[in-house]
């Protein structure tokens, strides 16, 4: 347990006890009453045993001792009930205080750093606050029960037989010292186990949420390796915790079983020196019936509830940027294992001293041409479920090599589904998607990511340098190619502001448009046969969008654009219109005359925006009714 975490935990616990000091005092009083049976237990057993051994004349005395024990048990039960009432009065306000602190911290952080809003604040004010409340209650219960019960048992031993109390006190003190020495490494291992468990859940959940982006970028190997590393880290943490748990059993052996052996071995000598058999039985009752349970509760309670409370408080009160590190991070912030940058990067550029090149004209291509492949969809049908209505039904479409196709239609009509089918992220229910005569679904992940690049609306940017992000799909890229790509898609100024190719990126500090520019430059450098822009420019303004689309159109290869502005359709050589019933392909003029939906769509575009920015985009959050569908 880190020193800072222990300090925060002490502050939280002592603060809660001081704030409600009257309830704390009454909690201690009723806890002492609750421990009364532990004080009386051994004395009653000793008195009853000696009385019953004396014959029938002392039976009443023996029964009287048992009556005293019964009365003490009844008083202890009443004290336990009253103690729990006071415990609730101390514990419940702590939850409210933690919720207020978490909300204040989240609000302050969101004002100071808007890009780093704590998305887990809801979990903090619900689940994590409840964990702390329950753990705090368990910790208080454990400490008060163990301490008062053990103290009562030792006091009873002193009253019963001081020589036996000496035999018990030594091993008990040694076990407490051993426990105090083990508690820090034990807490560290249990904390490590909790953290690795959370890291594994976070890595698996993030991979599932970002599966489309991960597959589109060919990052399955890196993400899978991160999850495997998280599994192995948790396995190591579990083994270390198991070994420490075995050491914890040593505390119980020293504190309880060793005194039993000492009492039994010393019994003949004790009885020769005036100790009665009842006193020996009473001492064993104290050790086995009271001290053993008390020490076991202390060891398990502090090692369980205490560590769980410390870890949760650390996560609950810490802002997003100061959360303790985990062994596996989400794919959106994980640096790929091996993404070499430009082979000959100038020192001035790497340091950000000069902006990346600006000489080449926008859209000019100076690199080697990729092998351009033709796409063909043959009777493709796709539905999200065996009994669902098909999103795309019996679609036949030929896309020649080097074509520039824009896909338009109302929201939800299947444009993104078509993009996923072309990229091989979705498998058609019927039919085939062929690239150069090879079924896309049969390509290996490496070949598919090399031949087809899909840019979704939410751009994939990872923690690492700008060069590593740009060259991720093409590590052999030169600095000159980097300069040309940034100039072509309009990202040169952004690269200069970030500090050049060697600048470290924080995805959370970038705007959605900046992330899209970086992803566009990465795809431009990848040299795929097919590039699919699925709303990949929706966070850019019209001039920036036009610049990037023209860059891809002038570069060798096939370009498919899911259009969200009318200008995207007007720039394309051909347009595919999806209306849920049929698909029509043609140029702008021919579709205006034979596609009522396209004419209607163009009319809404023209009416909804100025000519310079005629837009109907999911990113803009506008709603326009098109043929009974809401966009």
Coordinates of C-alpha atoms in Angstrom, one line a residue:
X1 CA 0.0 0.0 0.0
X2 CA 1.6 3.3 -1.1
X3 CA 2.3 5.8 1.6
X4 CA 0.1 8.4 -0.1
X5 CA -2.8 6.0 -0.3
X6 CA -2.3 5.0 3.4
X7 CA -2.3 8.7 4.3
X8 CA -5.5 9.3 2.4
X9 CA -7.2 6.3 4.0
X10 CA -6.2 7.4 7.5
X11 CA -7.5 10.8 6.7
X12 CA -10.8 9.5 5.5
X13 CA -11.3 7.0 8.4
X14 CA -10.2 9.3 11.2
X15 CA -12.1 12.2 9.7
X16 CA -15.3 10.2 9.6
X17 CA -14.8 9.1 13.3
X18 CA -14.0 12.6 14.5
X19 CA -16.9 14.2 12.6
X20 CA -19.3 11.9 14.4
X21 CA -17.4 11.5 17.7
X22 CA -20.5 11.1 19.9
X23 CA -21.6 8.1 17.8
X24 CA -18.0 6.8 17.8
X25 CA -17.9 7.0 21.7
X26 CA -21.2 5.2 22.0
X27 CA -20.0 2.6 19.4
X28 CA -17.0 1.9 21.6
X29 CA -19.2 1.6 24.7
X30 CA -21.7 -0.8 23.2
X31 CA -18.8 -2.8 21.6
X32 CA -17.4 -3.3 25.1
X33 CA -20.7 -4.6 26.2
X34 CA -20.7 -6.9 23.1
X35 CA -17.3 -8.2 24.2
X36 CA -18.6 -9.2 27.7
X37 CA -19.1 -12.9 26.8
X38 CA -15.5 -13.1 25.8
X39 CA -14.4 -11.8 29.3
X40 CA -16.7 -14.3 31.1
X41 CA -16.3 -17.3 28.9
X42 CA -13.1 -18.9 30.3
X43 CA -14.0 -18.0 33.9
X44 CA -17.4 -19.6 33.5
X45 CA -16.0 -22.7 31.9
X46 CA -13.3 -23.0 34.7
X47 CA -15.9 -22.5 37.5
X48 CA -18.3 -25.0 36.0
X49 CA -15.7 -27.7 35.4
X50 CA -14.3 -27.5 39.0
X51 CA -17.8 -27.4 40.5
X52 CA -19.0 -30.5 38.5
X53 CA -15.8 -32.3 39.4
X54 CA -16.5 -31.8 43.1
X55 CA -19.7 -33.9 43.0
X56 CA -23.4 -33.4 43.4
X57 CA -23.0 -30.9 46.2
X58 CA -21.5 -28.3 43.8
X59 CA -23.9 -28.9 40.8
X60 CA -25.8 -25.7 41.7
X61 CA -22.6 -23.8 41.7
X62 CA -21.7 -25.2 38.2
X63 CA -25.1 -24.3 36.9
X64 CA -24.8 -20.8 38.3
X65 CA -21.6 -20.3 36.4
X66 CA -23.4 -21.4 33.2
X67 CA -26.2 -19.0 34.1
X68 CA -23.6 -16.2 34.3
X69 CA -22.3 -17.1 30.9
X70 CA -25.9 -17.1 29.5
X71 CA -26.5 -13.7 31.0
X72 CA -23.3 -12.4 29.5
X73 CA -24.3 -13.7 26.1
X74 CA -27.7 -12.0 26.3
X75 CA -25.9 -8.7 27.3
X76 CA -23.5 -9.2 24.4
X77 CA -26.3 -9.6 22.0
X78 CA -28.0 -6.4 23.1
X79 CA -24.6 -4.6 22.9
X80 CA -24.1 -5.9 19.4
X81 CA -27.5 -4.6 18.2
X82 CA -26.9 -1.2 19.7
X83 CA -23.4 -1.1 18.3
X84 CA -24.6 -1.7 14.8
X85 CA -27.1 1.2 15.1
X86 CA -24.2 3.5 16.1
X87 CA -22.0 2.0 13.3
X88 CA -24.6 3.0 10.7
X89 CA -24.6 6.5 12.1
X90 CA -20.8 6.7 11.5
X91 CA -20.6 4.9 8.2
X92 CA -23.6 6.2 6.2
X93 CA -22.4 9.9 6.1
X94 CA -19.1 8.8 4.8
X95 CA -20.7 7.7 1.5
X96 CA -22.4 11.1 1.1
X97 CA -19.0 12.8 1.7
X98 CA -17.2 10.7 -0.8
X99 CA -19.9 11.3 -3.5
X100 CA -19.6 15.1 -2.9
X101 CA -15.8 14.9 -3.2
X102 CA -15.9 12.8 -6.4
X103 CA -18.5 15.2 -8.0
X104 CA -16.5 18.3 -7.1
X105 CA -13.2 16.7 -8.4
X106 CA -14.9 15.7 -11.7
X107 CA -16.4 19.2 -12.2
X108 CA -13.1 20.9 -11.4
X109 CA -11.2 18.6 -13.8
X110 CA -13.7 19.1 -16.6
X111 CA -13.4 22.9 -16.3
X112 CA -9.6 22.8 -16.1
X113 CA -9.1 20.1 -18.9
X114 CA -12.3 19.8 -21.0
X115 CA -10.7 16.9 -23.1
X116 CA -10.0 14.8 -20.0
X117 CA -13.5 14.5 -18.5
X118 CA -13.7 11.6 -16.1
X119 CA -16.1 9.2 -17.8
X120 CA -16.0 7.0 -14.7
X121 CA -17.6 9.5 -12.4
X122 CA -20.9 7.7 -12.5
X123 CA -19.2 4.5 -11.3
X124 CA -17.4 6.6 -8.6
X125 CA -20.6 8.1 -7.1
X126 CA -22.5 4.8 -7.2
X127 CA -20.5 1.5 -7.3
X128 CA -17.2 2.7 -5.9
X129 CA -18.8 4.8 -3.1
X130 CA -20.8 1.8 -2.0
X131 CA -17.6 -0.3 -2.0
X132 CA -15.9 2.2 0.3
X133 CA -19.0 2.4 2.6
X134 CA -19.2 -1.4 2.9
X135 CA -15.5 -1.8 3.3
X136 CA -15.4 0.9 6.0
X137 CA -18.2 -0.7 7.9
X138 CA -16.4 -4.1 7.6
X139 CA -13.1 -2.6 8.7
X140 CA -14.6 -0.9 11.8
X141 CA -16.4 -4.0 12.7
X142 CA -13.3 -6.1 12.3
X143 CA -11.0 -3.9 14.3
X144 CA -13.5 -3.2 17.2
X145 CA -14.5 -6.9 17.5
X146 CA -11.0 -8.3 17.3
X147 CA -9.4 -5.7 19.6
X148 CA -12.1 -5.7 22.3
X149 CA -12.6 -9.5 22.2
X150 CA -8.8 -10.2 22.4
X151 CA -8.4 -7.7 25.2
X152 CA -11.4 -9.2 27.1
X153 CA -10.0 -12.7 26.7
X154 CA -6.5 -11.7 27.9
X155 CA -8.1 -9.9 30.9
X156 CA -10.1 -13.0 31.7
X157 CA -6.9 -15.1 31.5
X158 CA -5.1 -12.8 33.9
X159 CA -8.1 -13.1 36.4
X160 CA -8.2 -16.9 35.8
X161 CA -4.5 -17.9 35.9
X162 CA -1.7 -15.4 35.6
X163 CA 0.9 -18.1 34.8
X164 CA -1.1 -19.4 31.8
X165 CA -1.7 -15.8 30.7
X166 CA 2.0 -15.4 30.4
X167 CA 2.3 -18.5 28.2
X168 CA -0.4 -17.1 25.9
X169 CA 0.7 -13.5 25.8
X170 CA 4.1 -14.2 24.4
X171 CA 3.1 -16.1 21.2
X172 CA 0.1 -13.7 20.7
X173 CA 2.4 -10.7 20.8
X174 CA 4.8 -12.4 18.4
X175 CA 1.9 -13.2 15.9
X176 CA 0.8 -9.5 16.0
X177 CA 4.3 -8.3 15.3
X178 CA 4.5 -10.8 12.4
X179 CA 1.2 -9.7 11.1
X180 CA 2.2 -6.0 11.3
X181 CA 5.4 -6.9 9.3
X182 CA 3.3 -8.8 6.6
X183 CA 0.4 -6.4 6.2
X184 CA 2.2 -4.0 3.9
X185 CA 3.5 -6.7 1.4
X186 CA 0.2 -8.5 1.7
X187 CA -1.7 -5.3 1.0
X188 CA 0.5 -4.5 -2.0
X189 CA -0.1 -8.0 -3.5
X190 CA -3.8 -7.8 -3.0
X191 CA -3.9 -4.3 -4.4
X192 CA -1.9 -5.6 -7.4
X193 CA -4.4 -8.4 -7.9
X194 CA -7.3 -5.9 -7.8
X195 CA -5.6 -3.6 -10.2
X196 CA -4.6 -6.3 -12.7
X197 CA -8.2 -7.7 -12.6
X198 CA -9.5 -4.2 -13.4
X199 CA -6.8 -3.8 -16.1
X200 CA -7.8 -7.0 -17.8
X201 CA -11.5 -6.1 -17.8
X202 CA -10.6 -2.6 -19.2
X203 CA -8.4 -4.1 -21.9
X204 CA -11.0 -6.7 -23.0
X205 CA -13.9 -4.1 -22.8
X206 CA -12.0 -1.5 -24.8
X207 CA -11.0 -4.1 -27.5
X208 CA -14.7 -5.1 -27.8
X209 CA -15.8 -1.5 -28.1
X210 CA -13.2 -0.5 -30.6
X211 CA -13.2 -3.8 -32.5
X212 CA -14.1 -2.2 -35.8
X213 CA -11.4 0.4 -35.6
X214 CA -8.8 -2.1 -34.5
X215 CA -9.6 -4.5 -37.3
X216 CA -9.7 -1.7 -39.9
X217 CA -6.2 -0.5 -38.8
X218 CA -4.8 -4.1 -38.7
X219 CA -4.0 -3.7 -35.0
X220 CA -5.4 -7.1 -33.9
X221 CA -1.9 -8.4 -33.0
X222 CA -1.0 -5.4 -30.8
X223 CA -4.4 -5.4 -29.1
X224 CA -4.4 -9.2 -28.6
X225 CA -0.9 -9.0 -27.2
X226 CA -2.0 -6.4 -24.7
X227 CA -4.9 -8.6 -23.5
X228 CA -2.6 -11.6 -23.2
X229 CA -0.2 -9.5 -21.2
X230 CA -3.0 -8.4 -18.9
X231 CA -4.1 -12.1 -18.4
X232 CA -0.5 -13.1 -17.6
X233 CA -0.1 -10.1 -15.2
X234 CA -3.2 -11.1 -13.3
X235 CA -2.0 -14.7 -13.2
X236 CA 1.3 -13.6 -11.6
X237 CA -0.6 -11.4 -9.2
X238 CA -2.8 -14.3 -8.2
X239 CA 0.1 -16.6 -7.5
X240 CA 1.9 -13.9 -5.5
X241 CA -1.3 -13.4 -3.5
X242 CA -1.7 -17.1 -2.9
X243 CA 1.9 -17.3 -1.5
X244 CA 1.2 -14.4 0.8
X245 CA -2.0 -16.0 2.0
X246 CA 0.1 -19.0 3.0
X247 CA 2.3 -16.7 5.1
X248 CA -0.8 -15.3 6.7
X249 CA -1.7 -18.7 8.0
X250 CA 1.6 -18.6 9.9
X251 CA 0.3 -15.7 11.9
X252 CA -2.7 -17.8 13.1
X253 CA -0.4 -20.8 13.9
X254 CA 1.9 -18.7 16.0
X255 CA -0.8 -16.7 17.8
X256 CA -3.3 -19.5 18.6
X257 CA -2.0 -23.0 18.0
X258 CA 1.3 -22.5 19.7
X259 CA -0.3 -21.3 22.9
X260 CA -2.5 -24.4 22.9
X261 CA 0.6 -26.6 22.6
X262 CA 2.3 -24.7 25.4
X263 CA -0.6 -25.0 27.8
X264 CA -1.0 -28.7 27.2
X265 CA 2.7 -29.3 27.5
X266 CA 2.9 -27.2 30.8
X267 CA -0.3 -28.6 32.3
X268 CA 1.3 -31.2 34.6
X269 CA 3.8 -28.6 35.9
X270 CA 1.0 -26.0 36.4
X271 CA -1.2 -28.4 38.3
X272 CA 1.6 -29.4 40.6
X273 CA 1.9 -25.7 41.4
X274 CA -1.7 -25.1 42.4
X275 CA -3.5 -24.6 39.0
X276 CA -6.8 -26.5 38.9
X277 CA -8.0 -28.6 36.0
X278 CA -10.9 -26.1 35.5
X279 CA -8.4 -23.3 35.0
X280 CA -6.6 -25.3 32.3
X281 CA -9.9 -26.0 30.6
X282 CA -10.9 -22.3 30.9
X283 CA -7.5 -21.2 29.5
X284 CA -8.0 -23.5 26.5
X285 CA -11.5 -22.1 26.0
X286 CA -10.1 -18.6 25.9
X287 CA -7.5 -19.5 23.3
X288 CA -9.5 -21.8 21.1
X289 CA -12.9 -20.3 21.5
X290 CA -12.1 -16.6 21.7
X291 CA -8.5 -15.6 20.7
X292 CA -8.3 -17.9 17.6
X293 CA -11.5 -16.4 16.2
X294 CA -10.5 -12.9 17.1
X295 CA -7.1 -13.1 15.4
X296 CA -8.5 -14.8 12.4
X297 CA -11.1 -12.0 12.0
X298 CA -8.4 -9.4 12.3
X299 CA -6.0 -11.0 9.8
X300 CA -8.7 -11.6 7.2
X301 CA -10.6 -8.4 7.8
X302 CA -7.7 -6.0 7.6
X303 CA -6.2 -7.9 4.6
X304 CA -9.5 -8.0 2.8
X305 CA -11.8 -5.1 3.6
X306 CA -8.9 -2.8 4.4
X307 CA -7.0 -3.3 1.2
X308 CA -10.2 -3.2 -0.9
X309 CA -11.2 0.1 0.8
X310 CA -7.7 1.6 0.2
X311 CA -7.6 0.7 -3.5
X312 CA -11.2 2.0 -4.1
X313 CA -10.5 5.3 -2.2
X314 CA -7.4 5.8 -4.3
X315 CA -9.4 5.4 -7.5
X316 CA -12.4 7.3 -6.3
X317 CA -10.7 10.5 -5.1
X318 CA -8.0 10.6 -7.8
X319 CA -8.7 12.6 -11.0
X320 CA -8.6 10.9 -14.4
X321 CA -5.0 11.9 -15.1
X322 CA -3.6 10.6 -11.8
X323 CA -5.2 7.1 -11.8
X324 CA -2.7 4.4 -10.8
X325 CA -1.2 2.8 -13.8
X326 CA -2.4 -0.6 -15.0
X327 CA -0.7 -3.3 -16.9
X328 CA -2.8 -3.0 -20.0
X329 CA -4.4 0.1 -21.5
X330 CA -7.2 0.6 -23.9
X331 CA -6.4 0.2 -27.6
X332 CA -7.1 3.9 -28.2
X333 CA -4.1 4.8 -26.0
X334 CA -1.8 2.0 -26.5
X335 CA 1.3 2.4 -28.6
X336 CA 1.9 -0.3 -31.2
X337 CA 4.7 -2.7 -30.4
X338 CA 6.8 -1.9 -33.4
X339 CA 6.1 1.1 -35.6
X340 CA 9.4 2.6 -36.9
X341 CA 9.3 6.1 -38.1
X342 CA 11.0 7.6 -41.1
X343 CA 14.3 6.1 -41.8
X344 CA 16.2 9.4 -42.2
X345 CA 14.3 12.0 -40.2
X346 CA 16.1 15.3 -39.8
X347 CA 16.8 16.3 -36.2
X348 CA 15.2 19.7 -36.7
X349 CA 12.0 18.1 -37.9
X350 CA 11.9 15.5 -35.1
X351 CA 12.3 18.3 -32.5
X352 CA 9.6 20.3 -34.1
X353 CA 11.9 23.2 -35.0
X354 CA 10.6 23.5 -38.6
X355 CA 7.2 22.7 -40.0
X356 CA 6.9 19.6 -42.3
X357 CA 7.3 20.4 -45.9
X358 CA 4.8 22.6 -47.8
X359 CA 6.3 22.7 -51.3
X360 CA 4.2 20.0 -53.1
X361 CA 0.9 21.2 -54.4
X362 CA -2.2 19.8 -52.7
X363 CA -3.2 16.4 -54.1
X364 CA 0.0 15.8 -56.0
X365 CA 1.3 12.2 -55.8
X366 CA 5.0 11.5 -56.1
X367 CA 5.2 8.1 -54.6
X368 CA 5.2 4.7 -56.3
X369 CA 1.7 3.8 -57.5
X370 CA -0.1 1.0 -55.7
X371 CA -1.6 -2.0 -57.5
X372 CA -5.1 -0.8 -58.3
X373 CA -7.7 -3.6 -57.9
X374 CA -11.4 -3.8 -59.0
X375 CA -14.2 -4.4 -56.5
X376 CA -17.3 -6.4 -57.3
X377 CA -20.3 -7.2 -55.2
X378 CA -22.3 -10.2 -56.4
X379 CA -25.8 -10.6 -55.0
X380 CA -24.7 -9.3 -51.6
X381 CA -27.3 -9.5 -48.8
X382 CA -26.6 -8.6 -45.2
X383 CA -28.8 -8.5 -42.0
X384 CA -27.8 -7.9 -38.4
X385 CA -29.3 -11.2 -37.2
X386 CA -30.9 -14.3 -38.7
X387 CA -34.4 -13.0 -38.3
X388 CA -33.7 -9.3 -38.9
X389 CA -34.7 -7.3 -42.0
X390 CA -31.8 -7.2 -44.5
X391 CA -30.0 -3.9 -44.5
X392 CA -28.6 -4.6 -47.9
X393 CA -30.5 -7.1 -50.2
X394 CA -29.2 -8.7 -53.4
X395 CA -26.8 -5.9 -54.3
X396 CA -24.8 -6.2 -57.5
X397 CA -22.2 -3.6 -57.9
X398 CA -19.0 -3.2 -60.0
X399 CA -16.4 -0.7 -59.0
X400 CA -13.6 -0.5 -61.6
X401 CA -10.0 -0.1 -60.5
X402 CA -9.2 3.6 -59.8
X403 CA -12.9 4.6 -59.6
X404 CA -14.1 7.4 -57.3
X405 CA -17.5 6.5 -55.9
X406 CA -19.7 8.4 -53.5
X407 CA -22.4 6.6 -51.5
X408 CA -25.4 8.6 -50.5
X409 CA -28.7 7.9 -48.8
X410 CA -30.7 8.5 -45.7
X411 CA -29.2 7.7 -42.3
X412 CA -29.6 4.0 -41.4
X413 CA -30.0 2.9 -45.0
X414 CA -26.9 0.8 -44.9
X415 CA -24.0 3.1 -46.1
X416 CA -21.7 2.2 -43.2
X417 CA -22.8 -1.4 -43.5
X418 CA -21.7 -1.3 -47.1
X419 CA -18.3 0.2 -46.1
X420 CA -17.9 -2.7 -43.6
X421 CA -18.6 -5.3 -46.2
X422 CA -16.2 -3.8 -48.7
X423 CA -13.5 -3.6 -46.0
X424 CA -14.1 -7.2 -45.0
X425 CA -15.1 -6.3 -41.4
X426 CA -18.6 -7.8 -42.1
X427 CA -19.4 -11.0 -43.8
X428 CA -22.4 -11.0 -46.2
X429 CA -25.3 -13.3 -45.3
X430 CA -25.4 -14.2 -49.0
X431 CA -23.3 -13.3 -52.0
X432 CA -19.6 -12.3 -52.4
X433 CA -17.4 -9.2 -52.2
X434 CA -14.5 -9.7 -54.5
X435 CA -11.3 -7.7 -54.8
X436 CA -9.4 -8.4 -58.0
X437 CA -11.3 -11.8 -58.2
X438 CA -10.5 -12.8 -54.6
X439 CA -13.2 -12.9 -51.9
X440 CA -12.4 -10.1 -49.4
X441 CA -13.5 -12.3 -46.4
X442 CA -10.9 -14.9 -47.4
X443 CA -7.9 -12.5 -47.3
X444 CA -5.7 -12.7 -44.3
X445 CA -5.9 -9.8 -41.8
X446 CA -2.4 -8.6 -42.9
X447 CA -3.3 -8.7 -46.6
X448 CA -6.7 -7.1 -46.0
X449 CA -5.2 -4.2 -44.0
X450 CA -2.6 -3.7 -46.7
X451 CA -5.0 -3.8 -49.6
X452 CA -8.0 -2.0 -48.1
X453 CA -8.0 0.9 -45.6
X454 CA -11.3 2.0 -44.0
X455 CA -11.4 5.3 -42.1
X456 CA -14.4 5.4 -39.8
X457 CA -16.0 8.5 -38.3
X458 CA -14.1 8.2 -35.0
X459 CA -10.4 8.3 -36.0
X460 CA -7.9 5.9 -34.4
X461 CA -5.0 7.8 -32.8
X462 CA -2.8 6.1 -30.3
X463 CA -0.3 7.4 -27.7
X464 CA 3.1 7.7 -29.4
X465 CA 4.9 10.2 -31.6
X466 CA 3.3 11.8 -34.6
X467 CA 5.6 9.9 -36.9
X468 CA 4.6 6.5 -35.4
X469 CA 0.9 7.4 -35.9
X470 CA 1.5 8.5 -39.5
X471 CA 3.7 5.5 -40.5
X472 CA 1.7 2.8 -38.7
X473 CA 0.4 1.2 -41.9
X474 CA 3.6 1.9 -43.9
X475 CA 6.7 1.9 -41.7
X476 CA 9.1 2.4 -44.6
X477 CA 7.8 5.9 -45.3
X478 CA 10.4 8.5 -45.9
X479 CA 10.4 12.0 -44.4
X480 CA 9.8 13.5 -47.9
X481 CA 6.7 11.3 -48.3
X482 CA 5.5 12.4 -44.8
X483 CA 5.9 16.0 -45.9
X484 CA 4.0 15.5 -49.1
X485 CA 1.2 13.5 -47.4
X486 CA 0.6 16.2 -44.7
X487 CA 0.5 18.9 -47.3
X488 CA -1.9 16.9 -49.5
X489 CA -4.5 16.4 -46.8
X490 CA -4.0 19.8 -45.2
X491 CA -2.3 18.6 -42.0
X492 CA 1.0 20.4 -42.3
X493 CA 0.0 23.2 -40.0
X494 CA -1.3 20.8 -37.4
X495 CA 2.0 18.8 -37.5
X496 CA 3.9 22.1 -36.9
X497 CA 1.7 23.1 -34.0
X498 CA 2.1 19.7 -32.4
X499 CA 5.9 19.9 -32.5
X500 CA 6.9 18.0 -35.6
X501 CA 7.2 14.3 -36.3
X502 CA 8.9 13.5 -33.0
X503 CA 6.2 15.1 -30.9
X504 CA 4.4 12.8 -28.5
X505 CA 0.6 12.7 -29.0
X506 CA -2.1 12.6 -26.3
X507 CA -5.3 11.4 -28.1
X508 CA -7.4 13.0 -25.4
X509 CA -5.9 16.5 -26.1
X510 CA -6.7 16.4 -29.8
X511 CA -10.0 17.5 -31.2
X512 CA -12.1 15.1 -33.4
X513 CA -11.0 17.0 -36.5
X514 CA -7.3 16.9 -35.6
X515 CA -7.6 13.1 -35.1
X516 CA -9.3 12.8 -38.5
X517 CA -6.5 14.7 -40.2
X518 CA -3.8 12.4 -38.7
X519 CA -5.8 9.3 -39.7
X520 CA -6.3 10.7 -43.3
X521 CA -2.5 11.3 -43.6
X522 CA -1.9 7.8 -42.3
X523 CA -4.2 6.3 -44.9
X524 CA -2.8 8.5 -47.7
X525 CA 0.7 7.0 -46.9
X526 CA -0.6 3.4 -46.7
X527 CA -0.8 3.0 -50.5
X528 CA -3.8 0.6 -50.4
X529 CA -5.7 -0.6 -53.5
X530 CA -9.0 0.6 -52.0
X531 CA -9.6 3.5 -49.6
X532 CA -13.0 3.8 -47.9
X533 CA -13.9 7.1 -46.1
X534 CA -16.9 6.4 -43.9
X535 CA -17.8 9.8 -42.6
X536 CA -14.1 10.2 -42.1
X537 CA -14.1 14.0 -42.8
X538 CA -17.3 14.9 -41.0
X539 CA -15.4 16.9 -38.3
X540 CA -13.6 19.0 -40.9
X541 CA -15.0 22.2 -42.5
X542 CA -15.8 22.2 -46.2
X543 CA -12.5 23.5 -47.5
X544 CA -10.5 21.0 -45.5
X545 CA -12.8 18.2 -46.5
X546 CA -12.5 19.1 -50.2
X547 CA -8.7 19.2 -49.9
X548 CA -8.5 15.8 -48.4
X549 CA -10.9 14.1 -50.8
X550 CA -9.2 15.6 -53.8
X551 CA -5.9 14.3 -52.5
X552 CA -7.2 10.8 -52.3
X553 CA -9.0 11.2 -55.7
X554 CA -5.7 12.2 -57.4
X555 CA -3.7 9.5 -55.8
X556 CA -3.7 6.0 -57.5
X557 CA -6.2 3.5 -56.2
X558 CA -10.0 3.2 -55.8
X559 CA -11.8 5.7 -53.5
X560 CA -15.2 5.1 -51.9
X561 CA -16.7 8.0 -49.9
X562 CA -19.7 7.8 -47.7
X563 CA -20.9 11.3 -48.5
X564 CA -22.3 13.6 -45.8
X565 CA -22.0 16.8 -47.9
X566 CA -23.4 17.3 -51.4
X567 CA -20.0 18.5 -52.6
X568 CA -18.6 15.0 -51.8
X569 CA -21.1 13.6 -54.3
X570 CA -20.5 16.3 -56.9
X571 CA -16.7 15.6 -56.8
X572 CA -17.1 11.8 -57.4
X573 CA -17.0 10.3 -60.8
X574 CA -19.9 8.0 -59.9
X575 CA -22.6 8.1 -57.2
X576 CA -24.3 5.1 -55.6
X577 CA -27.8 5.9 -54.2
X578 CA -29.2 3.6 -51.5
X579 CA -32.9 3.9 -50.8
X580 CA -33.7 0.7 -49.0
X581 CA -35.5 -0.8 -52.0
X582 CA -32.9 -0.6 -54.8
X583 CA -29.5 0.8 -55.6
X584 CA -28.9 3.1 -58.5
X585 CA -25.5 4.1 -59.9
X586 CA -24.7 7.0 -62.1
X587 CA -23.3 10.5 -62.3
X588 CA -25.0 13.6 -60.8
X589 CA -27.0 14.7 -63.9
X590 CA -28.3 11.2 -64.7
X591 CA -29.4 10.5 -61.2
X592 CA -31.2 13.8 -60.9
X593 CA -33.5 12.7 -63.7
X594 CA -34.1 9.1 -62.7
X595 CA -33.7 8.9 -59.0
X596 CA -36.5 10.8 -57.0
X597 CA -34.6 10.0 -53.8
X598 CA -31.4 11.6 -55.0
X599 CA -33.2 14.6 -56.3
X600 CA -35.1 14.9 -53.0
X601 CA -31.8 14.5 -51.1
X602 CA -30.0 17.2 -53.2
X603 CA -33.0 19.4 -52.6
X604 CA -32.8 19.0 -48.8
X605 CA -29.0 19.6 -48.9
X606 CA -29.5 22.8 -50.9
X607 CA -32.3 24.0 -48.6
X608 CA -30.6 23.1 -45.4
X609 CA -27.2 24.9 -45.9
X610 CA -25.4 27.5 -47.8
X611 CA -23.8 26.5 -51.1
X612 CA -20.3 26.8 -49.5
X613 CA -21.2 24.2 -46.8
X614 CA -24.2 22.1 -47.9
X615 CA -24.2 19.5 -45.3
X616 CA -26.5 16.8 -43.9
X617 CA -24.3 14.8 -41.6
X618 CA -24.6 12.6 -38.5
X619 CA -21.8 14.8 -37.0
X620 CA -24.0 17.9 -37.3
X621 CA -26.8 16.3 -35.3
X622 CA -29.5 17.8 -37.6
X623 CA -32.7 15.9 -38.2
X624 CA -34.5 16.0 -41.6
X625 CA -37.2 13.5 -42.6
X626 CA -36.4 11.6 -45.7
X627 CA -38.9 9.1 -47.1
X628 CA -40.2 8.3 -43.6
X629 CA -36.7 7.9 -42.1
X630 CA -35.1 10.4 -39.6
X631 CA -31.6 11.5 -40.3

